[in-house]
Coordinates of C-alpha atoms in Angstrom, one line a residue:
M7 CA 26.9 33.1 -11.4
A8 CA 28.4 32.9 -14.9
E9 CA 28.9 29.2 -14.6
T10 CA 25.3 28.8 -13.4
A11 CA 24.0 30.8 -16.3
A12 CA 26.0 28.9 -18.7
A13 CA 24.6 25.6 -17.4
L14 CA 21.0 26.7 -17.7
P15 CA 20.4 26.1 -21.4
P16 CA 21.4 22.4 -21.2
V17 CA 19.2 22.0 -18.1
R18 CA 16.3 23.5 -20.0
R19 CA 16.9 21.2 -22.9
L20 CA 17.2 18.2 -20.6
S21 CA 14.0 19.0 -18.6
G22 CA 12.2 19.8 -21.8
A23 CA 13.1 16.4 -23.2
L24 CA 11.9 14.6 -20.1
Y25 CA 8.7 16.6 -20.2
G26 CA 8.1 15.8 -23.8
V27 CA 8.7 12.0 -23.3
F28 CA 6.3 12.0 -20.3
V29 CA 3.6 13.8 -22.4
L30 CA 3.9 11.0 -25.0
I31 CA 3.8 8.3 -22.4
G32 CA 0.7 9.9 -20.9
I33 CA -1.0 9.9 -24.3
A34 CA -0.2 6.3 -24.8
T35 CA -1.5 5.4 -21.3
S36 CA -4.9 7.2 -21.7
T37 CA -5.2 5.8 -25.2
W38 CA -5.9 2.4 -23.8
V39 CA -7.6 3.6 -20.5
T40 CA -10.3 5.5 -22.4
R41 CA -11.2 2.5 -24.5
T42 CA -11.3 -0.2 -21.8
P43 CA -15.1 -0.7 -22.3
A44 CA -14.5 -1.3 -26.0
L45 CA -11.5 -3.6 -25.2
R46 CA -13.7 -5.6 -22.8
D47 CA -16.4 -6.0 -25.4
A48 CA -13.8 -6.9 -28.1
L49 CA -12.3 -9.6 -25.8
G50 CA -15.7 -10.8 -24.5
A51 CA -14.3 -10.5 -21.0
S52 CA -16.1 -10.3 -17.7
T53 CA -15.1 -7.7 -15.1
E54 CA -13.0 -10.3 -13.3
Q55 CA -11.2 -11.4 -16.5
M56 CA -10.5 -7.7 -17.3
G57 CA -8.9 -7.5 -13.9
L58 CA -6.6 -10.4 -14.8
V59 CA -5.8 -8.8 -18.2
L60 CA -4.9 -5.5 -16.4
F61 CA -2.8 -7.6 -14.0
G62 CA -0.4 -7.9 -16.9
F63 CA 0.3 -4.2 -16.6
S64 CA 0.9 -4.5 -12.9
V65 CA 3.3 -7.5 -13.2
G66 CA 5.2 -5.7 -16.0
S67 CA 5.4 -2.5 -13.9
M68 CA 6.7 -4.3 -10.9
L69 CA 9.3 -6.2 -12.9
G70 CA 10.4 -2.9 -14.5
I71 CA 10.6 -1.0 -11.3
L72 CA 12.6 -3.7 -9.5
S73 CA 15.1 -4.0 -12.4
A74 CA 15.2 -0.3 -13.3
N75 CA 18.2 0.5 -11.2
A76 CA 20.3 -2.3 -12.6
V77 CA 19.2 -1.5 -16.2
T78 CA 19.9 2.2 -15.7
A79 CA 23.3 1.5 -14.2
R80 CA 24.3 -0.6 -17.3
L81 CA 22.6 1.5 -20.0
Q82 CA 22.4 4.9 -18.3
A83 CA 19.3 7.1 -18.4
R84 CA 19.1 8.0 -22.0
R85 CA 19.1 4.4 -23.4
T86 CA 16.9 3.2 -20.5
I87 CA 14.3 5.8 -21.3
L88 CA 14.4 5.0 -25.0
L89 CA 14.2 1.3 -24.5
G90 CA 11.4 1.7 -21.9
T91 CA 9.4 4.0 -24.2
C92 CA 9.7 1.6 -27.1
L93 CA 8.4 -1.2 -24.9
V94 CA 5.4 1.0 -23.9
L95 CA 4.5 1.7 -27.6
G96 CA 5.2 -1.9 -28.5
G97 CA 2.8 -3.0 -25.7
L98 CA 0.1 -0.7 -27.1
A99 CA 0.5 -2.3 -30.5
L100 CA 0.2 -5.8 -28.9
M101 CA -3.0 -4.7 -27.1
A102 CA -4.4 -3.6 -30.4
A103 CA -3.6 -7.0 -31.9
G104 CA -5.2 -8.7 -28.9
S105 CA -8.4 -6.7 -29.5
A106 CA -8.5 -7.6 -33.2
L107 CA -7.9 -11.3 -32.4
A108 CA -10.2 -11.3 -29.4
S109 CA -7.2 -12.9 -27.5
L110 CA -7.0 -12.4 -23.8
W111 CA -3.4 -13.7 -23.8
C112 CA -2.3 -11.3 -26.5
A113 CA -3.9 -8.4 -24.6
F114 CA -2.2 -9.6 -21.4
A115 CA 1.2 -9.7 -23.1
G116 CA 0.6 -6.2 -24.4
F117 CA -0.2 -4.9 -20.9
L118 CA 2.9 -6.8 -19.6
C119 CA 5.1 -5.2 -22.1
F120 CA 3.6 -1.8 -21.5
G121 CA 4.1 -2.1 -17.8
L122 CA 7.7 -3.2 -18.1
G123 CA 8.4 -0.2 -20.3
I124 CA 6.7 2.2 -17.9
G125 CA 8.7 0.8 -15.0
W126 CA 12.1 1.3 -16.8
S127 CA 11.3 4.7 -18.3
D128 CA 9.5 6.1 -15.3
I129 CA 12.3 5.3 -12.8
A130 CA 15.0 6.6 -15.1
M131 CA 13.1 9.9 -15.7
N132 CA 12.3 10.4 -12.1
V133 CA 15.9 9.8 -11.0
E134 CA 17.1 12.2 -13.7
C135 CA 14.6 14.8 -12.6
A136 CA 15.5 14.3 -8.9
A137 CA 19.2 14.9 -9.9
L138 CA 18.3 18.1 -11.6
E139 CA 16.2 19.3 -8.7
R140 CA 19.1 18.6 -6.3
L141 CA 21.9 20.1 -8.4
Y142 CA 20.1 23.1 -9.8
Q143 CA 17.8 23.9 -6.8
R144 CA 14.6 23.9 -8.9
T145 CA 11.2 22.4 -8.4
L146 CA 10.8 20.2 -11.5
M147 CA 9.1 17.0 -10.3
T148 CA 5.5 18.3 -10.1
T149 CA 5.9 19.8 -13.6
L150 CA 7.3 16.5 -14.9
H151 CA 4.3 14.6 -13.7
G152 CA 2.1 17.4 -14.8
C153 CA 3.3 16.7 -18.3
F154 CA 2.3 13.1 -17.9
S155 CA -1.1 14.2 -16.9
L156 CA -1.3 16.7 -19.8
G157 CA -0.5 13.7 -22.0
T158 CA -3.3 11.7 -20.5
L159 CA -5.7 14.6 -21.0
L160 CA -4.7 14.9 -24.7
G161 CA -5.0 11.1 -25.1
A162 CA -8.4 11.1 -23.3
A163 CA -9.7 13.8 -25.6
L164 CA -8.6 11.7 -28.6
G165 CA -10.0 8.6 -27.1
M166 CA -13.4 10.4 -26.5
L167 CA -13.4 11.3 -30.2
M168 CA -12.5 7.7 -31.3
A169 CA -15.2 6.3 -28.9
Y170 CA -17.8 8.6 -30.4
L171 CA -16.8 7.6 -33.9
Q172 CA -16.6 4.0 -32.8
A173 CA -13.2 3.7 -34.4
P174 CA -11.6 0.3 -34.4
L175 CA -9.2 -0.2 -31.6
L176 CA -6.6 -1.6 -34.0
L177 CA -6.6 1.6 -36.1
H178 CA -6.7 3.9 -33.0
W179 CA -3.9 2.3 -31.0
L180 CA -1.5 1.5 -33.8
G181 CA -1.8 5.1 -35.1
V182 CA -1.0 6.5 -31.7
A183 CA 1.9 4.1 -31.2
A184 CA 3.5 5.0 -34.5
L185 CA 3.1 8.8 -34.1
A186 CA 4.4 8.7 -30.5
L187 CA 7.5 6.7 -31.6
L188 CA 8.3 9.4 -34.2
G189 CA 8.1 12.0 -31.4
V190 CA 10.2 10.2 -28.9
L191 CA 13.3 9.6 -31.1
P192 CA 14.4 13.3 -31.4
L193 CA 13.5 14.0 -27.7
V194 CA 15.7 11.3 -26.3
R195 CA 18.8 12.8 -28.0
H196 CA 18.6 15.8 -25.6
I197 CA 18.8 13.6 -22.4
H198 CA 22.4 13.9 -21.1
N199 CA 22.5 11.2 -18.3
H200 CA 22.8 13.9 -15.7
S201 CA 22.0 11.5 -12.9
A202 CA 25.1 9.5 -13.8
A203 CA 27.4 12.4 -13.0
P204 CA 28.7 12.8 -9.5
A205 CA 27.4 15.8 -7.6
P206 CA 29.8 18.7 -6.9
G207 CA 32.3 17.6 -4.2
E208 CA 31.4 13.9 -4.6
A209 CA 33.6 13.0 -7.6
D210 CA 36.2 11.3 -5.4
R211 CA 33.8 9.3 -3.3
R212 CA 31.0 8.2 -5.6
P213 CA 30.2 4.6 -4.9
E214 CA 30.0 1.9 -7.5
P215 CA 26.4 1.1 -8.6
E216 CA 24.8 -1.6 -6.5
P217 CA 22.4 -4.3 -7.6
A218 CA 18.7 -3.2 -7.8
S219 CA 17.5 -5.3 -4.9
G220 CA 20.2 -4.1 -2.5
P221 CA 19.5 -0.4 -2.7
V222 CA 15.8 -0.9 -2.4
L223 CA 16.0 -3.0 0.7
G224 CA 18.6 -0.7 2.2
A225 CA 16.6 2.4 1.6
L226 CA 13.5 1.0 3.2
R227 CA 15.3 0.5 6.5
E228 CA 15.2 4.3 6.9
R229 CA 12.1 5.2 8.8
R230 CA 11.4 8.3 6.8
V231 CA 11.8 6.5 3.5
L232 CA 9.5 3.8 4.6
L233 CA 6.8 6.2 5.7
I234 CA 7.0 8.1 2.4
G235 CA 6.8 4.8 0.6
L236 CA 3.7 3.7 2.5
F237 CA 2.2 7.1 1.7
I238 CA 2.9 6.7 -2.0
L239 CA 1.4 3.2 -1.8
G240 CA -2.0 4.7 -0.9
M241 CA -1.8 7.6 -3.4
A242 CA -0.7 5.3 -6.2
L243 CA -3.7 3.1 -5.6
A244 CA -5.9 6.1 -5.9
E245 CA -4.3 7.2 -9.1
G246 CA -4.0 3.7 -10.6
A247 CA -7.6 2.8 -9.7
A248 CA -8.8 5.8 -11.7
N249 CA -6.5 5.0 -14.7
D250 CA -7.6 1.3 -14.7
W251 CA -11.3 1.4 -13.8
L252 CA -12.8 4.9 -14.0
P253 CA -14.5 4.7 -17.4
L254 CA -15.9 1.3 -16.5
L255 CA -16.9 2.6 -13.0
M256 CA -18.9 5.3 -14.6
V257 CA -20.4 3.0 -17.3
D258 CA -21.3 0.1 -15.1
G259 CA -21.6 1.8 -11.7
H260 CA -23.5 5.0 -12.6
G261 CA -25.1 4.0 -15.9
F262 CA -23.3 6.4 -18.3
A263 CA -22.7 5.6 -21.9
E264 CA -19.2 4.6 -23.1
A265 CA -18.5 8.1 -24.6
Q266 CA -19.8 9.8 -21.4
G267 CA -17.5 7.6 -19.3
T268 CA -14.6 8.8 -21.4
V269 CA -15.7 12.4 -20.9
I270 CA -15.7 11.8 -17.1
Y271 CA -12.3 10.3 -17.3
L272 CA -11.3 13.5 -19.1
L273 CA -12.5 15.4 -16.1
F274 CA -10.2 13.3 -13.9
T275 CA -7.2 14.0 -16.1
L276 CA -8.1 17.7 -16.1
G277 CA -8.0 17.6 -12.3
M278 CA -4.6 15.9 -12.5
V279 CA -3.2 18.5 -14.9
V280 CA -4.4 21.4 -12.9
G281 CA -3.1 20.0 -9.6
R282 CA 0.3 19.1 -11.0
F283 CA 1.0 22.3 -12.9
S284 CA -0.1 24.2 -9.8
G285 CA 2.4 22.3 -7.6
H286 CA 5.3 24.7 -8.1
R287 CA 3.3 27.7 -7.0
L288 CA 1.7 25.8 -4.1
L289 CA 5.1 24.7 -2.8
Q290 CA 6.1 28.4 -2.5
H291 CA 3.3 28.9 0.1
F292 CA 2.8 25.6 1.8
A293 CA 5.1 22.9 3.3
R294 CA 5.4 19.8 1.2
L295 CA 4.1 17.5 3.9
R296 CA 1.0 19.7 4.4
L297 CA 0.3 19.5 0.7
M298 CA 0.7 15.7 0.8
Q299 CA -1.9 15.6 3.6
A300 CA -4.3 17.8 1.7
S301 CA -3.8 15.8 -1.5
A302 CA -4.7 12.6 0.3
L303 CA -7.8 14.1 1.9
A304 CA -9.0 15.5 -1.4
A305 CA -8.5 12.1 -3.1
A306 CA -10.5 10.4 -0.3
L307 CA -13.3 12.9 -0.8
G308 CA -13.5 12.3 -4.5
V309 CA -13.5 8.5 -4.2
A310 CA -16.1 8.6 -1.4
L311 CA -18.5 10.7 -3.6
A312 CA -17.9 8.4 -6.5
I313 CA -18.8 5.4 -4.4
F314 CA -21.7 6.7 -2.3
S315 CA -23.3 9.4 -4.3
P316 CA -26.9 8.5 -5.3
L317 CA -26.8 11.1 -8.1
P318 CA -24.9 10.1 -11.2
W319 CA -23.9 13.7 -12.0
L320 CA -22.4 14.2 -8.5
G321 CA -20.5 10.9 -9.0
A322 CA -19.2 12.3 -12.2
V323 CA -18.2 15.7 -10.8
S324 CA -16.4 14.0 -7.9
V325 CA -13.7 12.8 -10.2
L326 CA -12.4 16.4 -10.2
F327 CA -11.6 16.1 -6.5
W328 CA -10.2 12.6 -7.1
G329 CA -7.9 13.9 -9.8
L330 CA -6.8 17.0 -7.8
G331 CA -6.1 14.9 -4.8
A332 CA -4.1 12.2 -6.7
A333 CA -2.2 14.8 -8.7
L334 CA 0.5 15.8 -6.2
G335 CA 0.8 12.7 -4.1
F336 CA 3.2 10.8 -6.3
P337 CA 5.6 13.6 -7.4
L338 CA 5.8 15.2 -3.9
A339 CA 6.7 11.9 -2.3
L340 CA 9.3 11.2 -5.0
S341 CA 10.8 14.7 -4.4
A342 CA 10.9 14.1 -0.7
A343 CA 12.6 10.7 -1.2
G344 CA 15.2 12.3 -3.5
E345 CA 16.4 14.7 -0.7
G346 CA 19.6 13.9 1.0
P347 CA 23.0 12.6 -0.1
A348 CA 23.2 12.4 -3.9
A349 CA 24.8 9.0 -3.9
D350 CA 21.7 7.5 -2.3
S351 CA 19.1 9.4 -4.2
A352 CA 18.5 6.8 -6.9
R353 CA 17.9 4.0 -4.4
R354 CA 15.6 6.1 -2.2
V355 CA 13.5 7.2 -5.2
G356 CA 13.5 3.6 -6.5
A357 CA 12.5 2.3 -3.1
V358 CA 9.6 4.7 -2.7
A359 CA 8.5 4.1 -6.3
S360 CA 8.6 0.4 -5.8
L361 CA 6.1 0.6 -3.0
G362 CA 3.9 2.7 -5.3
Y363 CA 4.0 0.0 -7.9
V364 CA 2.9 -2.5 -5.4
A365 CA -0.4 -0.7 -5.6
F366 CA -0.4 -1.1 -9.4
L367 CA 0.4 -4.8 -8.9
V368 CA -2.3 -5.6 -6.4
G369 CA -4.9 -3.1 -7.4
P370 CA -6.3 -4.3 -10.8
P371 CA -7.0 -7.9 -9.9
M372 CA -8.2 -7.0 -6.4
L373 CA -10.6 -4.3 -7.6
G374 CA -11.7 -6.5 -10.5
F375 CA -12.5 -9.4 -8.1
L376 CA -14.4 -7.0 -5.7
G377 CA -16.1 -5.4 -8.6
E378 CA -17.3 -8.7 -10.0
H379 CA -18.9 -9.7 -6.6
W380 CA -19.9 -6.3 -5.1
G381 CA -20.1 -4.0 -8.1
L382 CA -17.4 -1.6 -9.1
R383 CA -18.7 1.2 -6.8
L384 CA -18.3 -0.8 -3.6
G385 CA -15.2 -2.4 -5.1
M386 CA -13.5 1.1 -4.7
L387 CA -13.8 0.9 -0.9
P388 CA -10.1 -0.2 -0.5
V389 CA -9.1 2.9 -2.6
L390 CA -10.9 5.1 -0.1
A391 CA -9.4 3.4 2.9
M392 CA -5.9 3.7 1.5
A393 CA -6.3 7.4 0.7
L394 CA -7.3 8.0 4.3
V395 CA -4.3 6.0 5.5
A396 CA -2.1 8.1 3.3
A397 CA -3.5 11.3 5.0
V398 CA -2.7 9.8 8.4
L399 CA 0.8 9.0 7.3
A400 CA 1.4 12.5 6.0
M401 CA 0.3 13.7 9.5
V402 CA 2.8 11.3 11.1
L403 CA 5.6 12.5 8.8
Q404 CA 4.7 16.1 9.7
A405 CA 4.7 15.5 13.4
W406 CA 8.0 13.5 13.2
A407 CA 9.6 16.2 11.2
E408 CA 8.6 18.9 13.7
R409 CA 10.0 16.8 16.6
R410 CA 13.3 16.3 14.7
T411 CA 13.5 20.1 14.1
A412 CA 12.7 20.9 17.7
T413 CA 15.5 18.5 18.9
G414 CA 18.1 19.9 16.4
G415 CA 17.5 17.5 13.5
V416 CA 17.4 18.9 10.0
V417 CA 14.3 18.0 8.1
Q418 CA 13.5 19.7 4.8
Q419 CA 9.8 20.2 4.3
T420 CA 9.6 22.4 1.2
A421 CA 11.1 22.2 -2.2

């Protein structure tokens, strides 16, 4: 007990540093999300062209997620997180330049850089958090992602104010990038590369790091990891669609003004924050797989109301269900993937997150194309369908886990 108590302060500092970095990345993310209508106008882009611009974020994210394991093995978590966060903030600055120059290619490059940084920093932080959960028997992942949502809430509030004041995107985005960089530098110093250390009892048999592609392909051969990955594919699309398109959906699909669309996105982020910071308490009373199923159903309800509601106010309120449902899907799936042998945790988390980023890769151009031809409301139908598929997958995982338990297999369902 004395050794455990002595280890707690560094763990608190490490988790606190991860939380702080995720807050800042959340602020940076909602900084551009809340001003997408203004960016579209500055670029003179159509809905389909905006989809292609946002595709830069998806491509960068996928490149980042696929190379994250290799980069982290070489640089370790602290440097990977620092480098990734600097790319995120540099990407935001490039987006600002693209808006000022009315350059689609500059904006695309900014989103590409932003996505690459997100991929590297996100995987490194999730693997670090999974290592802490495993070694110290704590539920940290939902709080970690709750901090990201808290950041998006703060950034959305600032974006709402900037939209109301009609502040230039260049001033708004460069200011956020500069202030966030000043906040990141002291936080990163407290990250101790915990995931690089062997777990107790594994020091003599820790394998050498593998290339990024090998671990991902190997982990997806496990049926449980594949099912979790497909679940996160649907939930990532629900979360990513809101982050990419929700303000425009409310402006173009329901007739709200730009500032009102930002307020509605603020409601979505509020739902995300409440859901994720409630995750630890909910996991004390409900099995993880049950929560995953409930989250998918709540997200499906919110998306369905946003699509089909004839009343604009009901479509706006529906984003609370959308946010609450999307809140726990990603972190719960990552925690589930991180369970098991410590040596394989990084590749399982990386594999599941990779499938999640497929949604970020395919989502923006697909939804932009559908929105251009059907309108953004009907363009959200694939999001609804994938949320329902995620609910079914959670049921399959639950039934499979119960069968394994009944036949003597060991399946962990709660944190």
